[in-house]
PDB file of C-alpha atoms in Angstrom:
ATOM      1  CA  MET I  18    -160.548  67.531 -32.311  1.00  0.00           C
ATOM      2  CA  ALA I  19    -158.914  67.758 -29.738  1.00  0.00           C
ATOM      3  CA  LYS I  20    -157.033  70.463 -28.578  1.00  0.00           C
ATOM      4  CA  LYS I  21    -153.706  70.856 -28.702  1.00  0.00           C
ATOM      5  CA  TYR I  22    -151.813  70.431 -25.504  1.00  0.00           C
ATOM      6  CA  ILE I  23    -149.908  73.295 -23.637  1.00  0.00           C
ATOM      7  CA  ALA I  24    -147.509  73.269 -20.814  1.00  0.00           C
ATOM      8  CA  ARG I  25    -148.631  75.200 -18.398  1.00  0.00           C
ATOM      9  CA  ASP I  26    -146.110  76.325 -15.046  1.00  0.00           C
ATOM     10  CA  PRO I  27    -148.092  74.465 -12.100  1.00  0.00           C
ATOM     11  CA  ARG I  28    -147.180  77.567 -10.446  1.00  0.00           C
ATOM     12  CA  THR I  29    -149.090  80.360 -11.925  1.00  0.00           C
ATOM     13  CA  GLY I  30    -150.991  78.542 -14.791  1.00  0.00           C
ATOM     14  CA  LYS I  31    -149.596  79.741 -17.579  1.00  0.00           C
ATOM     15  CA  PRO I  32    -148.184  78.643 -20.994  1.00  0.00           C
ATOM     16  CA  ILE I  33    -144.258  77.854 -20.485  1.00  0.00           C
ATOM     17  CA  GLN I  34    -142.911  80.623 -23.068  1.00  0.00           C
ATOM     18  CA  VAL I  35    -139.644  79.862 -24.804  1.00  0.00           C
ATOM     19  CA  ALA I  36    -136.758  81.149 -27.145  1.00  0.00           C
ATOM     20  CA  LYS I  37    -136.658  79.281 -30.178  1.00  0.00           C
ATOM     21  CA  SER I  38    -132.662  79.047 -29.865  1.00  0.00           C
ATOM     22  CA  VAL I  39    -130.615  79.872 -28.535  1.00  0.00           C
ATOM     23  CA  THR I  40    -126.584  79.127 -29.531  1.00  0.00           C
ATOM     24  CA  LEU I  41    -125.761  75.939 -32.421  1.00  0.00           C
ATOM     25  CA  ASP I  42    -122.416  75.608 -31.462  1.00  0.00           C
ATOM     26  CA  ALA I  43    -121.489  72.637 -30.160  1.00  0.00           C
ATOM     27  CA  SER I  44    -122.636  72.520 -26.354  1.00  0.00           C
ATOM     28  CA  TYR I  45    -119.396  69.518 -25.282  1.00  0.00           C
ATOM     29  CA  GLU I  46    -116.295  68.737 -24.280  1.00  0.00           C
ATOM     30  CA  PRO I  47    -114.241  67.154 -27.604  1.00  0.00           C
ATOM     31  CA  LEU I  48    -113.349  63.457 -26.541  1.00  0.00           C
ATOM     32  CA  LYS I  49    -109.434  64.047 -25.792  1.00  0.00           C
ATOM     33  CA  GLY I  50    -106.626  61.434 -26.495  1.00  0.00           C
ATOM     34  CA  PRO I  51    -103.649  60.355 -28.100  1.00  0.00           C
ATOM     35  CA  TRP I  52    -105.399  59.604 -30.613  1.00  0.00           C
ATOM     36  CA  MET I  53    -105.198  62.883 -31.394  1.00  0.00           C
ATOM     37  CA  ALA I  54    -102.001  62.554 -32.320  1.00  0.00           C
ATOM     38  CA  LEU I  55    -102.155  60.516 -34.966  1.00  0.00           C
ATOM     39  CA  HIS I  56    -101.703  61.200 -39.018  1.00  0.00           C
ATOM     40  CA  PRO I  57    -104.745  61.362 -40.336  1.00  0.00           C
ATOM     41  CA  ASP I  58    -103.243  58.580 -42.938  1.00  0.00           C
ATOM     42  CA  ASP I  59    -102.816  55.857 -40.047  1.00  0.00           C
ATOM     43  CA  ILE I  60    -106.757  57.546 -38.472  1.00  0.00           C
ATOM     44  CA  MET I  61    -107.967  56.019 -41.405  1.00  0.00           C
ATOM     45  CA  SER I  62    -105.961  52.618 -42.106  1.00  0.00           C
ATOM     46  CA  LEU I  63    -106.434  52.008 -37.956  1.00  0.00           C
ATOM     47  CA  ALA I  64    -109.693  52.332 -38.531  1.00  0.00           C
ATOM     48  CA  GLU I  65    -109.798  50.057 -41.165  1.00  0.00           C
ATOM     49  CA  GLY I  66    -108.263  47.298 -39.891  1.00  0.00           C
ATOM     50  CA  SER I  67    -105.562  47.762 -42.912  1.00  0.00           C
ATOM     51  CA  LEU I  68    -102.898  49.442 -40.397  1.00  0.00           C
ATOM     52  CA  ALA I  69    -103.005  46.860 -37.099  1.00  0.00           C
ATOM     53  CA  GLU I  70    -100.958  49.388 -35.220  1.00  0.00           C
ATOM     54  CA  ARG I  71     -99.524  52.497 -35.034  1.00  0.00           C
ATOM     55  CA  SER I  72     -96.602  54.501 -32.022  1.00  0.00           C
ATOM     56  CA  VAL I  73     -97.172  57.449 -30.784  1.00  0.00           C
ATOM     57  CA  ARG I  74     -96.095  60.309 -28.406  1.00  0.00           C
ATOM     58  CA  TRP I  75     -98.831  61.324 -26.227  1.00  0.00           C
ATOM     59  CA  LYS I  76     -98.156  63.149 -22.896  1.00  0.00           C
ATOM     60  CA  THR I  77     -94.473  62.304 -23.057  1.00  0.00           C
ATOM     61  CA  THR I  78     -95.396  59.447 -23.170  1.00  0.00           C
ATOM     62  CA  THR I  79     -94.792  56.641 -25.933  1.00  0.00           C
ATOM     63  CA  MET I  80     -98.328  54.587 -26.388  1.00  0.00           C
ATOM     64  CA  THR I  81     -99.758  51.602 -28.686  1.00  0.00           C
ATOM     65  CA  MET I  82    -102.348  52.313 -30.165  1.00  0.00           C
ATOM     66  CA  THR I  83    -105.344  50.447 -32.772  1.00  0.00           C
ATOM     67  CA  ARG I  84    -108.330  50.132 -34.761  1.00  0.00           C
ATOM     68  CA  LYS I  85    -110.352  51.219 -31.875  1.00  0.00           C
ATOM     69  CA  ASP I  86    -108.468  54.358 -31.185  1.00  0.00           C
ATOM     70  CA  GLY I  87    -108.168  55.390 -35.183  1.00  0.00           C
ATOM     71  CA  VAL I  88    -111.432  54.498 -34.284  1.00  0.00           C
ATOM     72  CA  ARG I  89    -111.328  57.338 -32.330  1.00  0.00           C
ATOM     73  CA  GLY I  90    -109.457  59.560 -34.621  1.00  0.00           C
ATOM     74  CA  LEU I  91    -111.977  59.955 -37.299  1.00  0.00           C
ATOM     75  CA  SER I  92    -113.356  63.281 -36.206  1.00  0.00           C
ATOM     76  CA  HIS I  93    -109.832  63.931 -36.601  1.00  0.00           C
ATOM     77  CA  VAL I  94    -108.914  63.790 -40.497  1.00  0.00           C
ATOM     78  CA  PRO I  95    -109.396  66.679 -43.114  1.00  0.00           C
ATOM     79  CA  LYS I  96    -112.457  67.726 -44.935  1.00  0.00           C
ATOM     80  CA  HIS I  97    -111.456  65.567 -47.830  1.00  0.00           C
ATOM     81  CA  MET I  98    -110.994  62.893 -46.081  1.00  0.00           C
ATOM     82  CA  VAL I  99    -114.180  62.786 -43.844  1.00  0.00           C
ATOM     83  CA  GLY I 100    -116.631  61.370 -46.714  1.00  0.00           C
ATOM     84  CA  PRO I 101    -114.136  57.949 -46.006  1.00  0.00           C
ATOM     85  CA  ALA I 102    -114.210  58.066 -42.701  1.00  0.00           C
ATOM     86  CA  HIS I 103    -117.983  58.021 -42.618  1.00  0.00           C
ATOM     87  CA  LYS I 104    -118.249  55.194 -43.674  1.00  0.00           C
ATOM     88  CA  LEU I 105    -115.992  53.312 -41.904  1.00  0.00           C
ATOM     89  CA  LEU I 106    -117.810  54.628 -38.309  1.00  0.00           C
ATOM     90  CA  LEU I 107    -120.775  52.956 -40.076  1.00  0.00           C
ATOM     91  CA  LEU I 108    -118.658  49.934 -40.613  1.00  0.00           C
ATOM     92  CA  ALA I 109    -117.500  50.040 -36.494  1.00  0.00           C
ATOM     93  CA  PHE I 110    -120.868  51.008 -35.352  1.00  0.00           C
ATOM     94  CA  GLU I 111    -122.060  47.314 -36.507  1.00  0.00           C
ATOM     95  CA  ASP I 112    -118.365  45.477 -36.334  1.00  0.00           C
ATOM     96  CA  ASP I 113    -118.788  42.090 -34.750  1.00  0.00           C
ATOM     97  CA  ASN I 114    -116.148  43.718 -31.451  1.00  0.00           C
ATOM     98  CA  PRO I 115    -118.097  45.387 -28.892  1.00  0.00           C
ATOM     99  CA  ASP I 116    -114.979  47.839 -28.410  1.00  0.00           C
ATOM    100  CA  ILE I 117    -115.317  48.960 -31.711  1.00  0.00           C
ATOM    101  CA  ARG I 118    -118.763  49.659 -31.156  1.00  0.00           C
ATOM    102  CA  ILE I 119    -118.145  51.747 -28.166  1.00  0.00           C
ATOM    103  CA  ALA I 120    -115.018  54.048 -29.912  1.00  0.00           C
ATOM    104  CA  ALA I 121    -117.982  54.727 -32.710  1.00  0.00           C
ATOM    105  CA  LEU I 122    -120.557  55.555 -30.134  1.00  0.00           C
ATOM    106  CA  ASP I 123    -117.428  57.660 -28.499  1.00  0.00           C
ATOM    107  CA  VAL I 124    -116.763  59.999 -31.547  1.00  0.00           C
ATOM    108  CA  LEU I 125    -120.565  60.336 -32.265  1.00  0.00           C
ATOM    109  CA  PRO I 126    -121.174  63.017 -31.313  1.00  0.00           C
ATOM    110  CA  GLU I 127    -118.206  64.631 -32.883  1.00  0.00           C
ATOM    111  CA  PHE I 128    -118.829  63.194 -35.843  1.00  0.00           C
ATOM    112  CA  ALA I 129    -121.892  63.601 -36.395  1.00  0.00           C
ATOM    113  CA  VAL I 130    -121.478  68.322 -36.257  1.00  0.00           C
ATOM    114  CA  ARG I 131    -119.352  67.810 -40.103  1.00  0.00           C
ATOM    115  CA  ARG I 132    -121.554  64.340 -40.712  1.00  0.00           C
ATOM    116  CA  SER I 133    -124.091  63.197 -39.526  1.00  0.00           C
ATOM    117  CA  ASN I 134    -126.007  60.921 -42.568  1.00  0.00           C
ATOM    118  CA  GLU I 135    -126.810  57.354 -39.840  1.00  0.00           C
ATOM    119  CA  LEU I 136    -125.461  58.314 -37.315  1.00  0.00           C
ATOM    120  CA  PHE I 137    -128.888  58.565 -35.027  1.00  0.00           C
ATOM    121  CA  ASP I 138    -129.951  55.805 -36.419  1.00  0.00           C
ATOM    122  CA  TRP I 139    -127.728  53.864 -35.155  1.00  0.00           C
ATOM    123  CA  LEU I 140    -127.378  55.195 -31.439  1.00  0.00           C
ATOM    124  CA  SER I 141    -131.477  53.534 -31.975  1.00  0.00           C
ATOM    125  CA  VAL I 142    -130.182  50.753 -32.012  1.00  0.00           C
ATOM    126  CA  LEU I 143    -126.847  50.591 -29.856  1.00  0.00           C
ATOM    127  CA  LEU I 144    -129.629  51.837 -26.965  1.00  0.00           C
ATOM    128  CA  ASP I 145    -129.747  48.192 -27.411  1.00  0.00           C
ATOM    129  CA  ASP I 146    -127.024  46.360 -27.656  1.00  0.00           C
ATOM    130  CA  GLU I 147    -126.665  43.427 -26.388  1.00  0.00           C
ATOM    131  CA  HIS I 148    -123.667  44.568 -24.632  1.00  0.00           C
ATOM    132  CA  ALA I 149    -123.635  46.582 -21.144  1.00  0.00           C
ATOM    133  CA  ALA I 150    -120.460  48.713 -21.822  1.00  0.00           C
ATOM    134  CA  VAL I 151    -121.995  49.402 -25.600  1.00  0.00           C
ATOM    135  CA  GLN I 152    -125.467  50.316 -23.868  1.00  0.00           C
ATOM    136  CA  LYS I 153    -123.235  52.961 -21.344  1.00  0.00           C
ATOM    137  CA  ALA I 154    -121.629  54.262 -23.945  1.00  0.00           C
ATOM    138  CA  ALA I 155    -124.828  54.878 -26.233  1.00  0.00           C
ATOM    139  CA  SER I 156    -126.279  56.103 -23.620  1.00  0.00           C
ATOM    140  CA  THR I 157    -123.677  58.786 -22.514  1.00  0.00           C
ATOM    141  CA  ALA I 158    -122.980  59.289 -26.669  1.00  0.00           C
ATOM    142  CA  LEU I 159    -126.406  60.579 -26.799  1.00  0.00           C
ATOM    143  CA  CYS I 160    -126.458  62.599 -23.265  1.00  0.00           C
ATOM    144  CA  ARG I 161    -123.769  64.515 -25.078  1.00  0.00           C
ATOM    145  CA  ALA I 162    -125.283  65.206 -28.764  1.00  0.00           C
ATOM    146  CA  ALA I 163    -128.415  66.152 -26.969  1.00  0.00           C
ATOM    147  CA  PRO I 164    -128.101  69.920 -26.701  1.00  0.00           C
ATOM    148  CA  THR I 165    -126.491  70.124 -30.521  1.00  0.00           C
ATOM    149  CA  PHE I 166    -128.255  67.899 -32.039  1.00  0.00           C
ATOM    150  CA  PRO I 167    -132.449  68.055 -30.762  1.00  0.00           C
ATOM    151  CA  SER I 168    -133.516  66.702 -34.155  1.00  0.00           C
ATOM    152  CA  GLY I 169    -132.114  63.977 -35.082  1.00  0.00           C
ATOM    153  CA  VAL I 170    -131.612  62.485 -31.081  1.00  0.00           C
ATOM    154  CA  ARG I 171    -135.857  63.117 -30.322  1.00  0.00           C
ATOM    155  CA  SER I 172    -136.726  60.109 -30.867  1.00  0.00           C
ATOM    156  CA  SER I 173    -133.800  58.088 -28.836  1.00  0.00           C
ATOM    157  CA  LEU I 174    -134.553  60.981 -25.391  1.00  0.00           C
ATOM    158  CA  GLU I 175    -137.693  60.390 -25.940  1.00  0.00           C
ATOM    159  CA  ASN I 176    -137.926  56.615 -25.226  1.00  0.00           C
ATOM    160  CA  GLU I 177    -134.818  56.558 -22.171  1.00  0.00           C
ATOM    161  CA  LEU I 178    -136.825  59.424 -20.400  1.00  0.00           C
ATOM    162  CA  ARG I 179    -138.392  57.073 -19.950  1.00  0.00           C
ATOM    163  CA  SER I 180    -136.740  53.865 -19.559  1.00  0.00           C
ATOM    164  CA  PRO I 181    -137.475  51.368 -16.327  1.00  0.00           C
ATOM    165  CA  ASN I 182    -133.362  51.085 -16.159  1.00  0.00           C
ATOM    166  CA  LYS I 183    -132.556  54.160 -14.139  1.00  0.00           C
ATOM    167  CA  ASP I 184    -128.889  54.757 -15.786  1.00  0.00           C
ATOM    168  CA  ARG I 185    -130.577  54.641 -19.054  1.00  0.00           C
ATOM    169  CA  SER I 186    -132.920  57.430 -17.673  1.00  0.00           C
ATOM    170  CA  GLN I 187    -130.548  59.190 -15.814  1.00  0.00           C
ATOM    171  CA  ALA I 188    -128.241  59.614 -18.654  1.00  0.00           C
ATOM    172  CA  ALA I 189    -131.607  61.210 -20.907  1.00  0.00           C
ATOM    173  CA  TRP I 190    -132.305  63.505 -17.891  1.00  0.00           C
ATOM    174  CA  LYS I 191    -129.176  65.200 -17.833  1.00  0.00           C
ATOM    175  CA  GLY I 192    -128.986  65.590 -21.691  1.00  0.00           C
ATOM    176  CA  LEU I 193    -133.078  67.397 -21.170  1.00  0.00           C
ATOM    177  CA  GLU I 194    -130.661  69.181 -18.478  1.00  0.00           C
ATOM    178  CA  ALA I 195    -128.162  70.231 -21.234  1.00  0.00           C
ATOM    179  CA  LEU I 196    -130.734  71.386 -23.601  1.00  0.00           C
ATOM    180  CA  THR I 197    -132.352  74.530 -21.845  1.00  0.00           C
ATOM    181  CA  LYS I 198    -128.401  75.967 -22.456  1.00  0.00           C
ATOM    182  CA  THR I 199    -129.995  75.406 -26.248  1.00  0.00           C
ATOM    183  CA  TRP I 200    -133.213  74.388 -27.557  1.00  0.00           C
ATOM    184  CA  PRO I 201    -135.353  75.616 -24.920  1.00  0.00           C
ATOM    185  CA  ASP I 202    -138.788  75.802 -26.572  1.00  0.00           C
ATOM    186  CA  VAL I 203    -138.157  71.632 -27.713  1.00  0.00           C
ATOM    187  CA  VAL I 204    -137.626  70.330 -23.712  1.00  0.00           C
ATOM    188  CA  ALA I 205    -140.569  72.497 -23.557  1.00  0.00           C
ATOM    189  CA  ASP I 206    -141.867  69.859 -25.965  1.00  0.00           C
ATOM    190  CA  HIS I 207    -140.934  67.213 -23.871  1.00  0.00           C
ATOM    191  CA  VAL I 208    -141.941  68.397 -20.784  1.00  0.00           C
ATOM    192  CA  ASP I 209    -144.580  69.552 -22.410  1.00  0.00           C
ATOM    193  CA  SER I 210    -145.904  64.982 -23.279  1.00  0.00           C
ATOM    194  CA  LEU I 211    -143.789  64.005 -19.694  1.00  0.00           C
ATOM    195  CA  LEU I 212    -146.014  66.209 -17.868  1.00  0.00           C
ATOM    196  CA  LEU I 213    -149.344  63.905 -19.370  1.00  0.00           C
ATOM    197  CA  GLU I 214    -147.239  60.992 -18.485  1.00  0.00           C
ATOM    198  CA  PRO I 215    -149.003  58.492 -15.547  1.00  0.00           C
ATOM    199  CA  ASP I 216    -145.996  57.943 -13.663  1.00  0.00           C
ATOM    200  CA  ALA I 217    -146.239  60.642 -11.244  1.00  0.00           C
ATOM    201  CA  HIS I 218    -142.429  60.483 -11.082  1.00  0.00           C
ATOM    202  CA  LEU I 219    -141.907  61.280 -14.434  1.00  0.00           C
ATOM    203  CA  ARG I 220    -143.797  64.375 -13.616  1.00  0.00           C
ATOM    204  CA  ARG I 221    -143.074  66.202 -10.622  1.00  0.00           C
ATOM    205  CA  ARG I 222    -139.052  65.988 -12.541  1.00  0.00           C
ATOM    206  CA  ALA I 223    -140.713  67.084 -16.405  1.00  0.00           C
ATOM    207  CA  ALA I 224    -142.502  70.302 -13.401  1.00  0.00           C
ATOM    208  CA  LYS I 225    -138.729  70.705 -11.699  1.00  0.00           C
ATOM    209  CA  MET I 226    -137.206  71.946 -14.909  1.00  0.00           C
ATOM    210  CA  ILE I 227    -139.575  74.456 -16.283  1.00  0.00           C
ATOM    211  CA  SER I 228    -138.248  76.942 -14.223  1.00  0.00           C
ATOM    212  CA  ALA I 229    -135.382  76.487 -16.285  1.00  0.00           C
ATOM    213  CA  ILE I 230    -137.288  76.397 -18.856  1.00  0.00           C
ATOM    214  CA  VAL I 231    -138.758  79.713 -17.775  1.00  0.00           C
ATOM    215  CA  SER I 232    -135.592  81.169 -17.209  1.00  0.00           C
ATOM    216  CA  LYS I 233    -134.189  81.234 -21.211  1.00  0.00           C
ATOM    217  CA  LYS I 234    -137.720  82.608 -22.339  1.00  0.00           C
ATOM    218  CA  SER I 235    -137.252  85.984 -24.935  1.00  0.00           C
TER     219      SER I 235
END
């Protein structure tokens, strides 16, 4: 049986040792916008499309909210509405309108704190959406969610780190760097596999992260 590969600091030859985790708190800044001024009932009605628009007062300005704003507001509904809101969010991921899919991706990291079922499956799908703007929103969602949901985004992060698309790989690396602050042991696993890649660029970039991982050790 082959020996398990152990990621080692190339300067010392010693195994990378890290703490199990640092924090379980959401480690991103939630998106803020005028949808936060919506009443929960209006959020739900806008998100499902039964209400076309609603005006709100936001920072001294009256603004008109539409369905995409309702979708972005789904993370702000009270606890008893989370179940129905989750169903609306799943529907938004497969909506024909790319703006609705983007809105769903925008709220994904926040909503996943409350209920994550199927969200990361959809994230994986939308990373390859036919619309470039949706792909970009998915990359941003992956980056923002990585520090809080390392297991949920693991396979997507592995793929995106190796993406030939520069924008997609950059977003993934940014997410991996943020992950060192919350789950350095998971980052060590990613670095472990990246150091075995035939692509020298990937190996060099992974090696540069070792010091950040080691600084989080117990």
